PDB file of C-alpha atoms and ligand atoms in Angstrom:
ATOM      1  CA  MET A 172      48.080 -26.582 -48.881  1.00 95.00           C
ATOM      2  CA  LEU A 173      46.167 -29.568 -49.766  1.00 98.00           C
ATOM      3  CA  ARG A 174      45.451 -31.626 -46.666  1.00 98.00           C
ATOM      4  CA  VAL A 175      45.923 -35.215 -48.114  1.00 98.00           C
ATOM      5  CA  CYS A 176      44.892 -38.400 -46.068  1.00 98.00           C
ATOM      6  CA  VAL A 177      46.426 -41.653 -47.749  1.00 98.00           C
ATOM      7  CA  CYS A 178      44.495 -45.075 -47.073  1.00 98.00           C
ATOM      8  CA  VAL A 179      46.593 -48.102 -47.560  1.00 98.00           C
ATOM      9  CA  SER A 180      46.260 -51.995 -46.956  1.00 97.00           C
ATOM     10  CA  GLY A 181      49.583 -53.285 -47.874  1.00 93.00           C
ATOM     11  CA  GLY A 182      53.146 -52.561 -49.323  1.00 95.00           C
ATOM     12  CA  GLY A 183      52.661 -49.122 -49.807  1.00 97.00           C
ATOM     13  CA  THR A 184      54.569 -48.339 -53.131  1.00 98.00           C
ATOM     14  CA  ASN A 185      51.998 -46.067 -54.039  1.00 98.00           C
ATOM     15  CA  LEU A 186      52.363 -44.134 -50.907  1.00 98.00           C
ATOM     16  CA  GLN A 187      55.993 -44.119 -51.456  1.00 98.00           C
ATOM     17  CA  ALA A 188      55.644 -42.838 -54.737  1.00 98.00           C
ATOM     18  CA  ILE A 189      53.438 -39.892 -53.590  1.00 98.00           C
ATOM     19  CA  MET A 190      55.918 -39.111 -50.679  1.00 98.00           C
ATOM     20  CA  ASP A 191      59.002 -39.129 -53.188  1.00 98.00           C
ATOM     21  CA  ALA A 192      57.021 -36.873 -55.894  1.00 98.00           C
ATOM     22  CA  ILE A 193      56.150 -34.347 -52.836  1.00 98.00           C
ATOM     23  CA  ASP A 194      60.038 -34.363 -51.687  1.00 98.00           C
ATOM     24  CA  ALA A 195      60.969 -34.178 -55.353  1.00 98.00           C
ATOM     25  CA  GLY A 196      58.666 -31.052 -55.937  1.00 98.00           C
ATOM     26  CA  LYS A 197      56.529 -32.829 -58.650  1.00 98.00           C
ATOM     27  CA  ILE A 198      53.510 -32.367 -56.205  1.00 98.00           C
ATOM     28  CA  THR A 199      53.427 -29.093 -55.019  1.00 98.00           C
ATOM     29  CA  ASN A 200      50.609 -27.221 -52.484  1.00 98.00           C
ATOM     30  CA  ALA A 201      49.792 -30.582 -50.693  1.00 98.00           C
ATOM     31  CA  GLN A 202      50.790 -32.324 -47.792  1.00 98.00           C
ATOM     32  CA  ILE A 203      50.086 -35.872 -46.256  1.00 98.00           C
ATOM     33  CA  VAL A 204      48.400 -35.022 -43.085  1.00 98.00           C
ATOM     34  CA  ARG A 205      47.942 -38.815 -42.276  1.00 98.00           C
ATOM     35  CA  VAL A 206      48.128 -42.516 -43.377  1.00 98.00           C
ATOM     36  CA  ILE A 207      45.572 -44.815 -42.470  1.00 98.00           C
ATOM     37  CA  SER A 208      45.641 -48.764 -42.891  1.00 98.00           C
ATOM     38  CA  ASN A 209      43.070 -51.535 -42.070  1.00 98.00           C
ATOM     39  CA  ASN A 210      46.251 -53.848 -41.620  1.00 97.00           C
ATOM     40  CA  LYS A 211      48.361 -53.224 -38.545  1.00 96.00           C
ATOM     41  CA  GLY A 212      51.189 -55.084 -40.150  1.00 96.00           C
ATOM     42  CA  ALA A 213      51.022 -53.059 -43.645  1.00 97.00           C
ATOM     43  CA  PHE A 214      54.431 -51.956 -44.490  1.00 98.00           C
ATOM     44  CA  ALA A 215      53.094 -48.721 -45.346  1.00 98.00           C
ATOM     45  CA  LEU A 216      52.493 -47.581 -41.973  1.00 98.00           C
ATOM     46  CA  GLU A 217      56.479 -47.854 -41.398  1.00 97.00           C
ATOM     47  CA  ARG A 218      56.985 -46.263 -44.910  1.00 98.00           C
ATOM     48  CA  ALA A 219      55.153 -42.846 -43.241  1.00 98.00           C
ATOM     49  CA  ASN A 220      56.541 -43.080 -39.838  1.00 97.00           C
ATOM     50  CA  SER A 221      59.874 -42.869 -41.612  1.00 97.00           C
ATOM     51  CA  LYS A 222      58.847 -39.914 -43.045  1.00 96.00           C
ATOM     52  CA  GLY A 223      57.533 -38.497 -39.741  1.00 97.00           C
ATOM     53  CA  ILE A 224      53.771 -38.907 -41.236  1.00 98.00           C
ATOM     54  CA  GLU A 225      50.992 -39.618 -38.372  1.00 98.00           C
ATOM     55  CA  ALA A 226      50.083 -43.376 -39.334  1.00 98.00           C
ATOM     56  CA  VAL A 227      46.924 -45.285 -37.802  1.00 98.00           C
ATOM     57  CA  ALA A 228      45.934 -48.600 -37.838  1.00 98.00           C
ATOM     58  CA  VAL A 229      41.918 -49.034 -37.590  1.00 98.00           C
ATOM     59  CA  SER A 230      41.382 -52.624 -38.145  1.00 97.00           C
ATOM     60  CA  PRO A 231      38.277 -54.742 -38.504  1.00 96.00           C
ATOM     61  CA  LYS A 232      39.150 -57.332 -36.210  1.00 96.00           C
ATOM     62  CA  ASP A 233      39.149 -55.090 -33.518  1.00 97.00           C
ATOM     63  CA  TYR A 234      35.525 -54.406 -33.930  1.00 97.00           C
ATOM     64  CA  ALA A 235      32.477 -56.323 -33.366  1.00 96.00           C
ATOM     65  CA  ASP A 236      31.013 -55.667 -36.748  1.00 97.00           C
ATOM     66  CA  ARG A 237      31.291 -53.852 -39.856  1.00 95.00           C
ATOM     67  CA  ALA A 238      29.135 -51.170 -38.769  1.00 96.00           C
ATOM     68  CA  HIS A 239      31.451 -50.440 -35.673  1.00 97.00           C
ATOM     69  CA  PHE A 240      34.785 -50.766 -37.622  1.00 97.00           C
ATOM     70  CA  ASN A 241      33.034 -47.969 -40.440  1.00 96.00           C
ATOM     71  CA  GLU A 242      32.411 -45.524 -37.928  1.00 96.00           C
ATOM     72  CA  ALA A 243      35.817 -45.687 -36.031  1.00 97.00           C
ATOM     73  CA  PHE A 244      37.403 -45.704 -39.570  1.00 97.00           C
ATOM     74  CA  LEU A 245      35.328 -42.529 -40.694  1.00 97.00           C
ATOM     75  CA  GLN A 246      36.370 -40.876 -37.347  1.00 97.00           C
ATOM     76  CA  CYS A 247      40.116 -41.563 -38.240  1.00 98.00           C
ATOM     77  CA  VAL A 248      39.316 -39.953 -41.474  1.00 98.00           C
ATOM     78  CA  ASP A 249      37.794 -36.865 -39.965  1.00 98.00           C
ATOM     79  CA  GLU A 250      40.268 -36.096 -37.624  1.00 98.00           C
ATOM     80  CA  ALA A 251      42.755 -35.496 -40.112  1.00 98.00           C
ATOM     81  CA  THR A 252      40.347 -32.792 -41.471  1.00 98.00           C
ATOM     82  CA  PRO A 253      41.478 -33.704 -45.112  1.00 98.00           C
ATOM     83  CA  ASP A 254      40.675 -32.108 -48.692  1.00 98.00           C
ATOM     84  CA  LEU A 255      41.674 -35.323 -50.543  1.00 98.00           C
ATOM     85  CA  ILE A 256      41.582 -38.979 -49.515  1.00 98.00           C
ATOM     86  CA  VAL A 257      43.874 -41.143 -51.608  1.00 98.00           C
ATOM     87  CA  LEU A 258      43.286 -44.777 -51.796  1.00 98.00           C
ATOM     88  CA  ALA A 259      46.584 -45.927 -52.611  1.00 98.00           C
ATOM     89  CA  GLY A 260      46.172 -49.812 -52.511  1.00 97.00           C
ATOM     90  CA  PHE A 261      43.292 -49.765 -50.138  1.00 97.00           C
ATOM     91  CA  LEU A 262      41.248 -52.713 -50.406  1.00 93.00           C
ATOM     92  CA  VAL A 263      38.473 -52.353 -48.217  1.00 93.00           C
ATOM     93  CA  VAL A 264      34.934 -51.249 -49.449  1.00 92.00           C
ATOM     94  CA  LEU A 265      34.168 -47.534 -48.163  1.00 94.00           C
ATOM     95  CA  PRO A 266      31.230 -46.843 -46.078  1.00 91.00           C
ATOM     96  CA  PRO A 267      28.821 -45.236 -48.010  1.00 93.00           C
ATOM     97  CA  MET A 268      28.414 -42.600 -45.439  1.00 93.00           C
ATOM     98  CA  MET A 269      32.062 -41.463 -46.169  1.00 96.00           C
ATOM     99  CA  ILE A 270      31.706 -41.537 -50.083  1.00 97.00           C
ATOM    100  CA  GLN A 271      28.775 -39.001 -49.357  1.00 96.00           C
ATOM    101  CA  LYS A 272      30.502 -36.899 -46.917  1.00 97.00           C
ATOM    102  CA  TYR A 273      33.639 -36.797 -49.221  1.00 97.00           C
ATOM    103  CA  GLU A 274      32.090 -36.817 -52.391  1.00 95.00           C
ATOM    104  CA  GLY A 275      34.610 -35.605 -55.151  1.00 96.00           C
ATOM    105  CA  ARG A 276      37.477 -35.521 -52.782  1.00 98.00           C
ATOM    106  CA  ILE A 277      38.197 -39.155 -52.769  1.00 98.00           C
ATOM    107  CA  ILE A 278      40.536 -40.634 -55.689  1.00 98.00           C
ATOM    108  CA  ASN A 279      41.693 -44.256 -56.449  1.00 98.00           C
ATOM    109  CA  ILE A 280      44.366 -46.163 -58.236  1.00 98.00           C
ATOM    110  CA  HIS A 281      43.535 -49.307 -60.072  1.00 98.00           C
ATOM    111  CA  PRO A 282      45.885 -51.424 -62.092  1.00 98.00           C
ATOM    112  CA  ALA A 283      43.968 -51.943 -65.241  1.00 98.00           C
ATOM    113  CA  LEU A 284      42.684 -49.631 -67.811  1.00 98.00           C
ATOM    114  CA  ILE A 285      39.058 -49.010 -66.919  1.00 98.00           C
ATOM    115  CA  PRO A 286      36.594 -50.126 -67.489  1.00 98.00           C
ATOM    116  CA  SER A 287      38.376 -53.534 -68.559  1.00 98.00           C
ATOM    117  CA  PHE A 288      39.436 -55.834 -65.496  1.00 98.00           C
ATOM    118  CA  CYS A 289      37.784 -53.769 -62.714  1.00 98.00           C
ATOM    119  CA  GLY A 290      34.919 -53.762 -60.305  1.00 96.00           C
ATOM    120  CA  LYS A 291      34.117 -56.621 -57.547  1.00 94.00           C
ATOM    121  CA  GLY A 292      36.797 -59.107 -56.970  1.00 94.00           C
ATOM    122  CA  TYR A 293      39.145 -57.473 -59.178  1.00 97.00           C
ATOM    123  CA  TYR A 294      42.021 -56.154 -56.882  1.00 95.00           C
ATOM    124  CA  GLY A 295      45.913 -56.490 -56.296  1.00 95.00           C
ATOM    125  CA  LEU A 296      47.349 -59.376 -58.354  1.00 96.00           C
ATOM    126  CA  ARG A 297      44.053 -60.781 -59.096  1.00 97.00           C
ATOM    127  CA  VAL A 298      43.724 -58.081 -61.770  1.00 98.00           C
ATOM    128  CA  HIS A 299      46.731 -58.915 -63.501  1.00 98.00           C
ATOM    129  CA  GLU A 300      46.220 -62.956 -63.252  1.00 98.00           C
ATOM    130  CA  ALA A 301      42.840 -61.734 -65.314  1.00 98.00           C
ATOM    131  CA  VAL A 302      44.602 -59.632 -67.975  1.00 98.00           C
ATOM    132  CA  LEU A 303      47.235 -62.495 -68.668  1.00 98.00           C
ATOM    133  CA  GLU A 304      44.484 -65.357 -68.713  1.00 98.00           C
ATOM    134  CA  ARG A 305      42.493 -63.111 -71.215  1.00 98.00           C
ATOM    135  CA  GLY A 306      45.376 -62.758 -73.305  1.00 98.00           C
ATOM    136  CA  VAL A 307      45.091 -58.691 -73.798  1.00 98.00           C
ATOM    137  CA  LYS A 308      48.451 -57.040 -74.974  1.00 98.00           C
ATOM    138  CA  ILE A 309      47.767 -53.649 -73.337  1.00 98.00           C
ATOM    139  CA  THR A 310      47.157 -53.079 -69.876  1.00 98.00           C
ATOM    140  CA  GLY A 311      47.546 -49.918 -67.467  1.00 98.00           C
ATOM    141  CA  ALA A 312      46.618 -47.983 -64.656  1.00 98.00           C
ATOM    142  CA  THR A 313      43.827 -45.775 -63.746  1.00 98.00           C
ATOM    143  CA  VAL A 314      43.203 -42.986 -61.370  1.00 98.00           C
ATOM    144  CA  HIS A 315      39.550 -41.951 -61.027  1.00 98.00           C
ATOM    145  CA  PHE A 316      37.203 -40.318 -58.432  1.00 98.00           C
ATOM    146  CA  VAL A 317      35.467 -42.527 -56.198  1.00 97.00           C
ATOM    147  CA  ASP A 318      31.507 -42.797 -56.172  1.00 96.00           C
ATOM    148  CA  GLU A 319      28.947 -45.523 -54.569  1.00 94.00           C
ATOM    149  CA  GLY A 320      29.929 -47.883 -57.459  1.00 94.00           C
ATOM    150  CA  THR A 321      33.234 -50.153 -57.645  1.00 94.00           C
ATOM    151  CA  ASP A 322      35.646 -48.487 -60.000  1.00 96.00           C
ATOM    152  CA  THR A 323      32.692 -46.568 -61.807  1.00 96.00           C
ATOM    153  CA  GLY A 324      33.610 -42.926 -60.853  1.00 97.00           C
ATOM    154  CA  PRO A 325      34.722 -40.072 -63.240  1.00 97.00           C
ATOM    155  CA  ILE A 326      38.239 -41.000 -64.616  1.00 98.00           C
ATOM    156  CA  ILE A 327      41.303 -38.617 -64.059  1.00 98.00           C
ATOM    157  CA  LEU A 328      44.359 -40.189 -65.764  1.00 98.00           C
ATOM    158  CA  GLN A 329      45.408 -43.330 -67.342  1.00 98.00           C
ATOM    159  CA  LYS A 330      48.170 -44.765 -68.789  1.00 98.00           C
ATOM    160  CA  ALA A 331      48.889 -47.662 -70.904  1.00 98.00           C
ATOM    161  CA  VAL A 332      51.616 -50.742 -70.499  1.00 98.00           C
ATOM    162  CA  GLU A 333      52.752 -53.567 -72.708  1.00 98.00           C
ATOM    163  CA  VAL A 334      51.945 -56.948 -71.625  1.00 98.00           C
ATOM    164  CA  LEU A 335      54.896 -59.216 -72.543  1.00 98.00           C
ATOM    165  CA  PRO A 336      54.825 -62.984 -73.752  1.00 97.00           C
ATOM    166  CA  ASP A 337      56.731 -64.443 -70.798  1.00 96.00           C
ATOM    167  CA  ASP A 338      55.012 -62.468 -68.152  1.00 98.00           C
ATOM    168  CA  THR A 339      53.889 -63.956 -64.822  1.00 98.00           C
ATOM    169  CA  PRO A 340      51.216 -61.829 -62.953  1.00 98.00           C
ATOM    170  CA  LYS A 341      53.963 -60.703 -60.583  1.00 98.00           C
ATOM    171  CA  VAL A 342      56.393 -59.373 -63.471  1.00 98.00           C
ATOM    172  CA  LEU A 343      53.323 -57.601 -65.026  1.00 98.00           C
ATOM    173  CA  GLN A 344      52.321 -56.178 -61.801  1.00 98.00           C
ATOM    174  CA  GLN A 345      55.601 -54.732 -61.147  1.00 98.00           C
ATOM    175  CA  ARG A 346      55.727 -53.339 -64.608  1.00 98.00           C
ATOM    176  CA  VAL A 347      52.468 -51.609 -64.276  1.00 98.00           C
ATOM    177  CA  MET A 348      53.184 -49.988 -61.204  1.00 98.00           C
ATOM    178  CA  GLU A 349      56.661 -48.726 -62.291  1.00 98.00           C
ATOM    179  CA  GLN A 350      55.415 -47.610 -65.664  1.00 98.00           C
ATOM    180  CA  ALA A 351      52.007 -46.217 -64.767  1.00 98.00           C
ATOM    181  CA  GLU A 352      50.953 -46.339 -61.177  1.00 98.00           C
ATOM    182  CA  TRP A 353      53.605 -44.387 -59.555  1.00 98.00           C
ATOM    183  CA  VAL A 354      53.538 -41.966 -62.415  1.00 98.00           C
ATOM    184  CA  ILE A 355      49.757 -41.183 -62.640  1.00 98.00           C
ATOM    185  CA  LEU A 356      48.874 -41.165 -59.121  1.00 98.00           C
ATOM    186  CA  PRO A 357      51.432 -38.461 -57.881  1.00 98.00           C
ATOM    187  CA  GLN A 358      50.457 -36.418 -61.146  1.00 98.00           C
ATOM    188  CA  ALA A 359      46.645 -36.705 -60.278  1.00 98.00           C
ATOM    189  CA  ILE A 360      47.231 -35.357 -56.552  1.00 98.00           C
ATOM    190  CA  ASN A 361      49.246 -32.406 -58.151  1.00 98.00           C
ATOM    191  CA  MET A 362      46.523 -31.793 -60.453  1.00 98.00           C
ATOM    192  CA  ILE A 363      44.081 -31.639 -58.059  1.00 98.00           C
ATOM    193  CA  ALA A 364      46.087 -29.634 -55.534  1.00 98.00           C
ATOM    194  CA  ASN A 365      46.746 -27.092 -58.065  1.00 97.00           C
ATOM    195  CA  ARG A 366      43.217 -26.741 -59.204  1.00 95.00           C
ATOM    196  CA  GLN A 367      43.850 -28.230 -62.748  1.00 96.00           C
ATOM    197  CA  ILE A 368      40.956 -30.825 -62.225  1.00 92.00           C
ATOM    198  CA  GLY A 369      37.936 -31.033 -59.845  1.00 88.00           C
ATOM    199  CA  ILE A 370      34.424 -32.063 -59.286  1.00 84.00           C
ATOM    200  CA  GLU A 371      31.906 -29.239 -58.738  1.00 78.00           C
TER     201      GLU A 371
HETATM  202  C1  GAR B 639      48.416 -51.510 -56.350  1.00 74.32           C
HETATM  203  O1  GAR B 639      48.674 -52.194 -57.551  1.00 74.32           O
HETATM  204  C2  GAR B 639      47.121 -50.768 -56.478  1.00 74.32           C
HETATM  205  O2  GAR B 639      46.869 -50.537 -57.793  1.00 74.32           O
HETATM  206  C3  GAR B 639      46.260 -51.962 -55.995  1.00 74.32           C
HETATM  207  O3  GAR B 639      46.671 -52.633 -54.912  1.00 74.32           O
HETATM  208  C4  GAR B 639      48.286 -52.180 -55.277  1.00 74.32           C
HETATM  209  C5  GAR B 639      48.646 -51.664 -53.961  1.00 74.32           C
HETATM  210  O4  GAR B 639      50.310 -51.852 -53.888  1.00 74.32           O
HETATM  211  N1  GAR B 639      44.660 -51.533 -55.728  1.00 74.32           N
HETATM  212  C6  GAR B 639      43.612 -52.160 -55.943  1.00 74.32           C
HETATM  213  O5  GAR B 639      43.782 -53.180 -56.823  1.00 74.32           O
HETATM  214  C7  GAR B 639      42.405 -51.474 -55.803  1.00 74.32           C
HETATM  215  N2  GAR B 639      41.360 -52.002 -56.662  1.00 74.32           N
HETATM  216  P1  GAR B 639      51.127 -50.917 -53.074  1.00 74.32           P
HETATM  217  O6  GAR B 639      50.541 -50.818 -51.726  1.00 74.32           O
HETATM  218  O7  GAR B 639      52.278 -51.209 -53.269  1.00 74.32           O
HETATM  219  O8  GAR B 639      50.776 -49.310 -53.617  1.00 74.32           O
END
C-alpha cells in the first residue's frame, strides 16, 4: 500500500477526486494517510475529516518566520511517513530541504499545459485569466514530479481542454478541473501506486 500524504490550500476538489477514485477502485494499492493544509479554514480539511482521514493545519501565521514554518511543515509530513506526497492545489513554495528529502516522491497538479502558463505567479484562477488574455484555444492540466524549480519537474500526464468563446476565468477553471485535473491526478497516483511510472 502506497502511503499518500495530500497537501492542500483551498476547496479540495482534487482531494475529493482522489478520495472518490480510491472508493471506486480506480486507484488501487494506495491510501491517504494524512491531509495537510497551510490554511486552517480550507474546506479540504473538512472533506478529509468527513472521510475519517487525519487532517492537519500548519499555518505560517503561527510561526515567527518562514524557517520555523518550514520546519514544522516538514515535521508534519515526516510524521505521516509517506511514500508519495501529492500537491493538490497547494499554493505554498515547498522548503528546498523537503524537495531534496522526498526527491521523486512529490507530484503536483497544475491547471495548464506546461510549459505554457506556468512558473512563478501562475496559480489558481490567475492561470485561467492569463489563458483567456492570450487568447489560446486549447488549455488543459498537467501532473508532474516536483523538483527545485516552479513547475519544471518531469511531466507524468497531460490532458487538453478546449477554451470556448464566452469563457470567464471561473467557467474555464471549472471545465479544466472536470475534464482534466480530476481525471489525470487520480490516474497518475494509480500509475505510481502500481509501479507503472517512477523516478529512479
Ligand atoms: C486547482 O485548479 C489546481 O490545479 C491549482 O489550484 C486549484 C485547487 O483547487 N493549483 C495550482 O494552481 C498550483 N500551481 P482544489 O482545492 O479545488 O483542488
